[in-house]
C-alpha atoms as a printed R data frame, in Angstrom:
   type eleno elety resid chain resno      x       y       z
1  ATOM     1    CA   MET     A     1 45.477 124.948 107.158
2  ATOM     2    CA   GLY     A     2 47.150 121.286 106.486
3  ATOM     3    CA   LEU     A     3 50.657 120.589 105.762
4  ATOM     4    CA   SER     A     4 53.136 121.757 102.613
5  ATOM     5    CA   VAL     A     5 55.278 119.076 101.651
6  ATOM     6    CA   ARG     A     6 58.157 120.081  98.673
7  ATOM     7    CA   GLN     A     7 60.977 118.184  98.051
8  ATOM     8    CA   ALA     A     8 64.647 119.385  96.636
9  ATOM     9    CA   ARG     A     9 68.067 117.701  96.721
10 ATOM    10    CA   GLY     A    10 66.624 114.688  98.464
11 ATOM    11    CA   VAL     A    11 65.077 116.628 101.742
12 ATOM    12    CA   TYR     A    12 61.448 116.901 101.977
13 ATOM    13    CA   PHE     A    13 60.381 120.523 103.528
14 ATOM    14    CA   LEU     A    14 57.743 120.762 105.557
15 ATOM    15    CA   SER     A    15 55.447 123.741 106.380
16 ATOM    16    CA   GLY     A    16 52.357 124.265 108.397
17 ATOM    17    CA   GLU     A    17 51.028 122.176 111.270
18 ATOM    18    CA   LEU     A    18 51.402 118.727 111.708
19 ATOM    19    CA   ASP     A    19 48.285 117.449 113.134
20 ATOM    20    CA   TRP     A    20 45.905 114.750 112.358
21 ATOM    21    CA   LYS     A    21 45.340 116.111 108.500
22 ATOM    22    CA   GLY     A    22 49.114 116.919 108.655
23 ATOM    23    CA   GLY     A    23 49.948 113.710 109.593
24 ATOM    24    CA   GLU     A    24 47.489 112.302 106.100
25 ATOM    25    CA   ASP     A    25 49.207 115.424 103.747
26 ATOM    26    CA   LEU     A    26 52.720 113.685 105.032
27 ATOM    27    CA   ARG     A    27 51.815 110.092 104.424
28 ATOM    28    CA   ARG     A    28 50.110 111.012 100.968
29 ATOM    29    CA   ALA     A    29 53.414 113.329 100.144
30 ATOM    30    CA   ILE     A    30 56.094 110.577 100.871
31 ATOM    31    CA   THR     A    31 56.354 106.968  99.537
32 ATOM    32    CA   ILE     A    32 59.037 104.533 100.486
33 ATOM    33    CA   GLU     A    33 60.502 102.362  97.657
34 ATOM    34    CA   PRO     A    34 62.096  99.232  98.342
35 ATOM    35    CA   ASP     A    35 65.107 100.089  96.743
36 ATOM    36    CA   ASP     A    36 65.294 103.983  97.503
37 ATOM    37    CA   GLU     A    37 69.328 104.777  99.091
38 ATOM    38    CA   GLY     A    38 70.523 106.995 102.130
39 ATOM    39    CA   ASP     A    39 68.575 108.633 104.747
40 ATOM    40    CA   LEU     A    40 64.847 110.012 104.829
41 ATOM    41    CA   VAL     A    41 64.951 113.574 105.827
42 ATOM    42    CA   LEU     A    42 62.491 115.723 106.976
43 ATOM    43    CA   ASP     A    43 63.239 119.624 107.372
44 ATOM    44    CA   LEU     A    44 60.817 120.730 109.961
45 ATOM    45    CA   THR     A    45 62.145 124.399 110.440
46 ATOM    46    CA   GLY     A    46 58.588 125.678 108.243
47 ATOM    47    CA   VAL     A    47 55.928 123.817 111.271
48 ATOM    48    CA   THR     A    48 54.474 125.796 112.798
49 ATOM    49    CA   PHE     A    49 52.204 123.192 115.129
50 ATOM    50    CA   VAL     A    50 52.651 119.179 116.298
51 ATOM    51    CA   ASP     A    51 50.316 117.274 118.110
52 ATOM    52    CA   PRO     A    52 50.603 113.438 119.074
53 ATOM    53    CA   MET     A    53 48.564 112.359 115.623
54 ATOM    54    CA   GLY     A    54 51.546 114.252 114.123
55 ATOM    55    CA   VAL     A    55 54.384 112.640 116.036
56 ATOM    56    CA   ARG     A    56 52.405 109.306 115.245
57 ATOM    57    CA   ALA     A    57 53.066 109.800 111.669
58 ATOM    58    CA   ILE     A    58 56.405 110.866 112.244
59 ATOM    59    CA   VAL     A    59 56.769 107.091 113.701
60 ATOM    60    CA   ILE     A    60 54.697 105.264 111.248
61 ATOM    61    CA   LEU     A    61 57.179 106.941 108.714
62 ATOM    62    CA   SER     A    62 60.201 106.057 110.209
63 ATOM    63    CA   ARG     A    63 59.290 102.111 110.661
64 ATOM    64    CA   SER     A    64 58.813 102.302 106.816
65 ATOM    65    CA   ALA     A    65 61.876 103.524 105.819
66 ATOM    66    CA   ARG     A    66 64.371 101.075 105.073
67 ATOM    67    CA   HIS     A    67 67.095 103.669 106.428
68 ATOM    68    CA   PRO     A    68 67.212 106.406 109.237
69 ATOM    69    CA   LEU     A    69 64.717 109.263 109.318
70 ATOM    70    CA   VAL     A    70 66.676 112.279 109.795
71 ATOM    71    CA   LEU     A    71 64.647 115.170 111.753
72 ATOM    72    CA   ARG     A    72 65.890 118.719 111.008
73 ATOM    73    CA   TYR     A    73 64.377 121.446 112.915
74 ATOM    74    CA   SER     A    74 65.156 124.827 114.810
75 ATOM    75    CA   GLN     A    75 62.146 125.792 116.494
76 ATOM    76    CA   ASP     A    76 62.298 125.482 120.384
77 ATOM    77    CA   PHE     A    77 58.958 124.091 121.039
78 ATOM    78    CA   LEU     A    78 59.573 121.074 118.557
79 ATOM    79    CA   MET     A    79 62.766 119.972 120.404
80 ATOM    80    CA   ARG     A    80 60.854 120.485 123.685
81 ATOM    81    CA   VAL     A    81 58.199 117.797 122.001
82 ATOM    82    CA   PHE     A    82 60.970 115.539 121.034
83 ATOM    83    CA   GLU     A    83 62.747 115.688 124.265
84 ATOM    84    CA   LEU     A    84 59.343 114.667 125.967
85 ATOM    85    CA   LEU     A    85 58.337 112.038 123.739
86 ATOM    86    CA   GLN     A    86 62.380 110.548 123.808
87 ATOM    87    CA   LEU     A    87 61.801 110.726 119.806
88 ATOM    88    CA   GLU     A    88 65.703 110.340 119.524
89 ATOM    89    CA   GLU     A    89 65.567 107.309 121.328
90 ATOM    90    CA   MET     A    90 63.624 105.364 119.244
91 ATOM    91    CA   PRO     A    91 65.243 103.027 116.536
92 ATOM    92    CA   GLY     A    92 65.282 104.237 113.031
93 ATOM    93    CA   ILE     A    93 64.873 108.203 113.723
94 ATOM    94    CA   LEU     A    94 67.976 110.625 114.233
95 ATOM    95    CA   VAL     A    95 67.133 114.219 115.304
96 ATOM    96    CA   GLU     A    96 69.161 117.097 114.242
97 ATOM    97    CA   GLU     A    97 69.084 120.133 115.565
98 ATOM    98    CA   ASP     A    98 70.036 123.372 113.633
């Protein structure tokens, strides 16, 4: 299925599967420019599946951003994955629950 990424009002809305292919789709869809201002916000409410390769893509993206990477989500399964991996403890990543 892959991952669909669209941008609106400075937020990237993700929908679909965040797995190996979805991680590649994410990296192709978001380019970090040196003069980008503000936080990089990913709205994950449309994500239906995440695996370690998808989480890896998020971590790599956070390391390339000059400002914090903000993850917004509302699904319980994502909250559990992020808690297990202690993603909110990683520098440069902020986790927001809806």
